[in-house]
PDB file of C-alpha atoms in Angstrom:
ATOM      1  CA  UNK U   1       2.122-190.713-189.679  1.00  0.00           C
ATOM      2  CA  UNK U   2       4.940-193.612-188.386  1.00  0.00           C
ATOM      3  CA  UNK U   3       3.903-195.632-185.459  1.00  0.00           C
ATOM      4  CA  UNK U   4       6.062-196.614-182.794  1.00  0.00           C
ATOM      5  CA  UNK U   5       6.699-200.277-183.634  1.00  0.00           C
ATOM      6  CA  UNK U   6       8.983-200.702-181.378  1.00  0.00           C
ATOM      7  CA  UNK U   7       9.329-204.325-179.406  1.00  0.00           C
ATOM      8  CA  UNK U   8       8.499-202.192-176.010  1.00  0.00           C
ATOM      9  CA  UNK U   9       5.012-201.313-177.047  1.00  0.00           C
ATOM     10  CA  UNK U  10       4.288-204.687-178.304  1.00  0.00           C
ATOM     11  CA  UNK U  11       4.949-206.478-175.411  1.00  0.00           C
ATOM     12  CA  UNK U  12       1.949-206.684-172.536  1.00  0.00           C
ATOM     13  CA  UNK U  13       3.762-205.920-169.141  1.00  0.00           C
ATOM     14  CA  UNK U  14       2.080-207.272-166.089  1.00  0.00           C
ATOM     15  CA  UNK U  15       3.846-207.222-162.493  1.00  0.00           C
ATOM     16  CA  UNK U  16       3.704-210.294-160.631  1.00  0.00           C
ATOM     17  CA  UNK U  17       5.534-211.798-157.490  1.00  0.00           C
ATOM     18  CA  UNK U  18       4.713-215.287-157.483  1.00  0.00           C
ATOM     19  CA  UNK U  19       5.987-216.567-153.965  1.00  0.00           C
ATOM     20  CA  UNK U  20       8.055-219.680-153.606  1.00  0.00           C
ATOM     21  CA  UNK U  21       6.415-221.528-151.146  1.00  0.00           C
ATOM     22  CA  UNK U  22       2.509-220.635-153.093  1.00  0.00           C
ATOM     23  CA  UNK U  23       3.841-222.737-156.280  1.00  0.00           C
ATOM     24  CA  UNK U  24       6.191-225.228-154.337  1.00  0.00           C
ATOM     25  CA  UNK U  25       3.252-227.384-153.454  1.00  0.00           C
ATOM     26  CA  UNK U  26       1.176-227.345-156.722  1.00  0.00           C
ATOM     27  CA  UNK U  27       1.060-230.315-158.236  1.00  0.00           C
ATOM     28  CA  UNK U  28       4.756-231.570-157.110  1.00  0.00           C
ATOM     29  CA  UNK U  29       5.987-228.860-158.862  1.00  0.00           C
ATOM     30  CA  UNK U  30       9.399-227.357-158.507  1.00  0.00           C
ATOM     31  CA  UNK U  31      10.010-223.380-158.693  1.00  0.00           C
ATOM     32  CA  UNK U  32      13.483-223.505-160.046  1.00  0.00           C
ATOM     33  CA  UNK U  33      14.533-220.973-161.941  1.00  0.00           C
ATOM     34  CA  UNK U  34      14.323-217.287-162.981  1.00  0.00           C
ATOM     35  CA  UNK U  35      14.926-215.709-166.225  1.00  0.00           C
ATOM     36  CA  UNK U  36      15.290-211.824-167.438  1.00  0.00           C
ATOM     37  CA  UNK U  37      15.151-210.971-171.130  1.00  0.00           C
ATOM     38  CA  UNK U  38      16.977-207.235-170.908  1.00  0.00           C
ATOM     39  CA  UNK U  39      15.217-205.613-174.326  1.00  0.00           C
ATOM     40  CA  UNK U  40      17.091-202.088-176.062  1.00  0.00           C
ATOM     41  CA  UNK U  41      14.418-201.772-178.831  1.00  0.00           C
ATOM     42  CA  UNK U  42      15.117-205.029-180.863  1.00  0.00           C
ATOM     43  CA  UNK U  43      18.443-205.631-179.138  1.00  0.00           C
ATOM     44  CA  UNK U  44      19.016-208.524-176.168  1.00  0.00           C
ATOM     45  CA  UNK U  45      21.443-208.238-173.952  1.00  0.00           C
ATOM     46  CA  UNK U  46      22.984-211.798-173.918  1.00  0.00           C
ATOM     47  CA  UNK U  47      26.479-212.933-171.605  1.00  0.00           C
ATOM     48  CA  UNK U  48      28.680-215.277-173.185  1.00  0.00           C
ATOM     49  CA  UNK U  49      29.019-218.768-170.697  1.00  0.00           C
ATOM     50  CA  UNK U  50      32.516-219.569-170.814  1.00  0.00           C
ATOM     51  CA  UNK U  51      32.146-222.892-169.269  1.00  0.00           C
ATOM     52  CA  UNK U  52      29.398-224.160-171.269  1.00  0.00           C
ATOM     53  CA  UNK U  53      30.567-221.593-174.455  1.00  0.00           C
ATOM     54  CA  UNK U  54      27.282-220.487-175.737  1.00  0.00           C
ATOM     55  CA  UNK U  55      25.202-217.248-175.233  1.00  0.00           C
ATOM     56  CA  UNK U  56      23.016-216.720-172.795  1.00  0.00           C
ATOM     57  CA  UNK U  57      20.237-215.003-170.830  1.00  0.00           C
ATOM     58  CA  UNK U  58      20.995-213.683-167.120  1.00  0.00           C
ATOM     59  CA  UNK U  59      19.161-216.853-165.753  1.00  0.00           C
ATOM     60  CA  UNK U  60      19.602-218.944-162.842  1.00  0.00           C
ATOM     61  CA  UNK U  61      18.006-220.549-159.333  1.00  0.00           C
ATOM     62  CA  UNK U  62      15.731-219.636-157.102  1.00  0.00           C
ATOM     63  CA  UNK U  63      16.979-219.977-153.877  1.00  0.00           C
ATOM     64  CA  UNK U  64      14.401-221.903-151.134  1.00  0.00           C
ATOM     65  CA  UNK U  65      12.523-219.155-149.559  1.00  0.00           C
ATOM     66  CA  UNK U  66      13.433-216.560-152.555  1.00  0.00           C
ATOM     67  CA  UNK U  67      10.928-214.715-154.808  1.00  0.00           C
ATOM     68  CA  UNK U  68      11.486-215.301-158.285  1.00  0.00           C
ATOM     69  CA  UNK U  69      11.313-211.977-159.057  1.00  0.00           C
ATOM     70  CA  UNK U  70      13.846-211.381-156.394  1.00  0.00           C
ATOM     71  CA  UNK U  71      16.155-214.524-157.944  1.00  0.00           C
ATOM     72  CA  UNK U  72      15.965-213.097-161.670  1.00  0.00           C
ATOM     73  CA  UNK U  73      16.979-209.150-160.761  1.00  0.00           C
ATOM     74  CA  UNK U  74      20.388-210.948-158.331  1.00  0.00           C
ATOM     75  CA  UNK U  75      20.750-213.077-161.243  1.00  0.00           C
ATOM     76  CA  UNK U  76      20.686-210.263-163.655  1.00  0.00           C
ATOM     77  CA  UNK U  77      23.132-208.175-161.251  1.00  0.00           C
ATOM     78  CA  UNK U  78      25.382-211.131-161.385  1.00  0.00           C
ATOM     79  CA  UNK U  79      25.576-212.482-164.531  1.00  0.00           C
ATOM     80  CA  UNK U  80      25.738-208.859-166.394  1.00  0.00           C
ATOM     81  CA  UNK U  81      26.758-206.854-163.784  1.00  0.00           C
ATOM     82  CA  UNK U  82      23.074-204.461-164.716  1.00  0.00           C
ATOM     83  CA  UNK U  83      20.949-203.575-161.722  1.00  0.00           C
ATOM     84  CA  UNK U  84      17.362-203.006-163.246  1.00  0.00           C
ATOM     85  CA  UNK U  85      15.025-200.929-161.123  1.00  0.00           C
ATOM     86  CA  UNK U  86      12.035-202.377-162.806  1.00  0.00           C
ATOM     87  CA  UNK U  87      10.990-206.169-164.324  1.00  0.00           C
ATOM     88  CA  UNK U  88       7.582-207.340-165.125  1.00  0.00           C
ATOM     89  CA  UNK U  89       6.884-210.741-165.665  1.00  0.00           C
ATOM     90  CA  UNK U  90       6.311-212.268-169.000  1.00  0.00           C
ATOM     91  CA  UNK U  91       5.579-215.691-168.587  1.00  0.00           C
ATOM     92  CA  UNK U  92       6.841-219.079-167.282  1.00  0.00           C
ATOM     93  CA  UNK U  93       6.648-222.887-168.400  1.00  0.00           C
ATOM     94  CA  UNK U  94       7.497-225.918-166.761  1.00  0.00           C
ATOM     95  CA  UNK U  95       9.889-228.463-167.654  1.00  0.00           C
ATOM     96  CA  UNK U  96       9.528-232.129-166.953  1.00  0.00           C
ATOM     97  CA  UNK U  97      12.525-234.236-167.726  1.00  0.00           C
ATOM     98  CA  UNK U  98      10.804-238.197-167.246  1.00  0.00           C
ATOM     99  CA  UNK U  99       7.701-239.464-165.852  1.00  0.00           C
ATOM    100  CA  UNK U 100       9.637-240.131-162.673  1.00  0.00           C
ATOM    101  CA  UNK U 101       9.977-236.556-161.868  1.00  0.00           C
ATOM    102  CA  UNK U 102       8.538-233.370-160.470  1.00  0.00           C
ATOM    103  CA  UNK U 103       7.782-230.760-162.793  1.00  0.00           C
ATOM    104  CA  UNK U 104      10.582-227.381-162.736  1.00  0.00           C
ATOM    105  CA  UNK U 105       8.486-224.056-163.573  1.00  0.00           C
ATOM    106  CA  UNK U 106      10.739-221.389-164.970  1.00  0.00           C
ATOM    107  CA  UNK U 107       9.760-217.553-164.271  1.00  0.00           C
ATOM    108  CA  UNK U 108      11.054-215.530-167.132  1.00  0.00           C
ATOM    109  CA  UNK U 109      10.894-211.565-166.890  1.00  0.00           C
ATOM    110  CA  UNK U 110      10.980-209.020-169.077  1.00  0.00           C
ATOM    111  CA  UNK U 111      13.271-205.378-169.046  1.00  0.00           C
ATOM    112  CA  UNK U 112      13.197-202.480-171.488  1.00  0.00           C
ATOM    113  CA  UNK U 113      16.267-200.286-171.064  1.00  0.00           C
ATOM    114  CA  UNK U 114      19.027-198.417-173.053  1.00  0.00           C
ATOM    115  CA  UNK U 115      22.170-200.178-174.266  1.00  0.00           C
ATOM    116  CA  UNK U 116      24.007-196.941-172.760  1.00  0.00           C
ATOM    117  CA  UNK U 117      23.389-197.550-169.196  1.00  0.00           C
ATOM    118  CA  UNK U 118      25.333-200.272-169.185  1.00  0.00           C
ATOM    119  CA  UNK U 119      28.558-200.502-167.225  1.00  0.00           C
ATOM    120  CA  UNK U 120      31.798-201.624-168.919  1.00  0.00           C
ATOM    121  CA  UNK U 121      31.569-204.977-168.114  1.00  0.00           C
ATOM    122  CA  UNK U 122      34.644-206.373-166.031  1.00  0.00           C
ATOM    123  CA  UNK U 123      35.480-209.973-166.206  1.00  0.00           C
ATOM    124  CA  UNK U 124      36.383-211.524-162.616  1.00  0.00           C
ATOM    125  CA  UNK U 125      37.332-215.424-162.899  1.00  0.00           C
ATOM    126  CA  UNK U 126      36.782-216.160-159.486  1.00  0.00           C
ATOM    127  CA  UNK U 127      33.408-215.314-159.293  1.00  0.00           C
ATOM    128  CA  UNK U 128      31.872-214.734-163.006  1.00  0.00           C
ATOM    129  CA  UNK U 129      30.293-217.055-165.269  1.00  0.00           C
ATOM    130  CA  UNK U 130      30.340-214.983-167.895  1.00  0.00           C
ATOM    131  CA  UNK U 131      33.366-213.221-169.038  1.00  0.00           C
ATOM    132  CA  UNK U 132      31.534-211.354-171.705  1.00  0.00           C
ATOM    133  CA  UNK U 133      27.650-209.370-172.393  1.00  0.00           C
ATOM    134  CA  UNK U 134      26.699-208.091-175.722  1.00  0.00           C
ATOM    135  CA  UNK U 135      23.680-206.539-176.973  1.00  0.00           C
ATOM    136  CA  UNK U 136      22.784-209.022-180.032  1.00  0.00           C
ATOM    137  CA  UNK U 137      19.386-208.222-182.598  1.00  0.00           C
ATOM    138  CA  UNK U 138      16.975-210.489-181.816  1.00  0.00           C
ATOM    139  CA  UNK U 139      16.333-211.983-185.106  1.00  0.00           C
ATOM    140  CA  UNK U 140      20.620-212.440-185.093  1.00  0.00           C
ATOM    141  CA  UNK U 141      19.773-214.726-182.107  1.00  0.00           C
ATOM    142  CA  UNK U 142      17.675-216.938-184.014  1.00  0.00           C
ATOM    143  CA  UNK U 143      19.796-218.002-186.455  1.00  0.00           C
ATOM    144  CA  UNK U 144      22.691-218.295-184.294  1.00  0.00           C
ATOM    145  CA  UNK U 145      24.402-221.386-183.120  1.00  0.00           C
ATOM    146  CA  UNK U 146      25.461-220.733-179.780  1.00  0.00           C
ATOM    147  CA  UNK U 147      22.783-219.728-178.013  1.00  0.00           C
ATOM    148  CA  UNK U 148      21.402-221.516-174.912  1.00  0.00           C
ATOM    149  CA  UNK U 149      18.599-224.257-176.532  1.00  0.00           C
ATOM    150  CA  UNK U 150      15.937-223.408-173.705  1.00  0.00           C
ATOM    151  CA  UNK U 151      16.700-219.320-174.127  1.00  0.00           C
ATOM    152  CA  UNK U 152      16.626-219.954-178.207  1.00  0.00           C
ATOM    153  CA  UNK U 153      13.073-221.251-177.174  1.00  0.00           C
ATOM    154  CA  UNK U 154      11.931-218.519-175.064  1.00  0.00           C
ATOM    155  CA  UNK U 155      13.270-215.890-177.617  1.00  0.00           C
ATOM    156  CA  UNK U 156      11.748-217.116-181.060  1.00  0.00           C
ATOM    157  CA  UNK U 157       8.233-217.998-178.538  1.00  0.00           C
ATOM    158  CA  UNK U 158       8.503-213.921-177.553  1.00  0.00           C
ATOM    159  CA  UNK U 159       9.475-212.927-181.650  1.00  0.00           C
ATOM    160  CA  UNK U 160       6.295-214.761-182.122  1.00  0.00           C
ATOM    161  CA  UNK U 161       4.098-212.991-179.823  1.00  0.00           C
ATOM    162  CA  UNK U 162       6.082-209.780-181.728  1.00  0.00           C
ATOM    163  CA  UNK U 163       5.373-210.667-185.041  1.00  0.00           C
ATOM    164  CA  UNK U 164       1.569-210.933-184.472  1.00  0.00           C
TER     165      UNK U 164
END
């Protein structure tokens, strides 16, 4: 008999809303950011940054006051134009650039849907950063070029937890 192998039963879901102002004064720590990795079996669904030309995942910040898990599903509806109905959080990290400053925790989510409910993706200047979204392999990602550094980190740490 085959077993599903499939990156959606490997991964360990768990459905958090970590509030803003709980983490906002831990340890000078900055909530900044919020993350969704948008899984189709061993696909990602990446957008492609035109002003900074590299791939990368529906990311961005979290507004004062905002849930992260309420920053990465806008994010996700704005950078690749998918509204998910469900995201469970996967983990988050913090980033500190010197010893002079506070700490920035990222929130990054995780998705499992099909490639085919995606809407033709319609590129608007004016208000997209993105003018295109593909659905790339996730061992393609590795080895590319032009992938966002932090995202190439997050994506090789998750085909890690995969591979185990």
């Amino acid at each position: 008999m085959i077993q599903n192998t499939s990156l959606m039963n490997k991964i360990k879901m768990e459905q958090k809303n970590i509030s803003y102002k709980s983490l906002i004064y831990q340890n000078q720590t900055i909530l900044s950011s919020a993350t969704v990795i948008i899984l189709d079996d061993s696909k990602v669904l990446v957008g492609w940054n035109t002003w900074r030309e590299q791939w990368e995942l529906p990311s961005g910040h979290i507004e004062p006051g905002e849930k992260p898990i309420d920053a990465a599903l806008r994010e996700t509806s704005e950078e690749v134009h998918l509204n998910l109905n469900h995201i469970a959080y996967l983990d988050s990290f913090s980033v500190q650039r010197s010893t002079n400053e506070r700490e920035h925790l990222r929130v990054v989510y995780v998705s499992h849907v099909n490639s085919s409910v995606s809407k033709e993706f319609i590129y608007n200047a004016s208000e997209d950063e993105n003018n295109k979204t593909q659905w790339i392999p996730l061992i393609q990602i590795l080895n590319m070029a032009n992938i966002d550094y932090s995202d190439w980190y997050i994506l090789k740490a998750l085909y890690k937890q995969l591979r185990v």
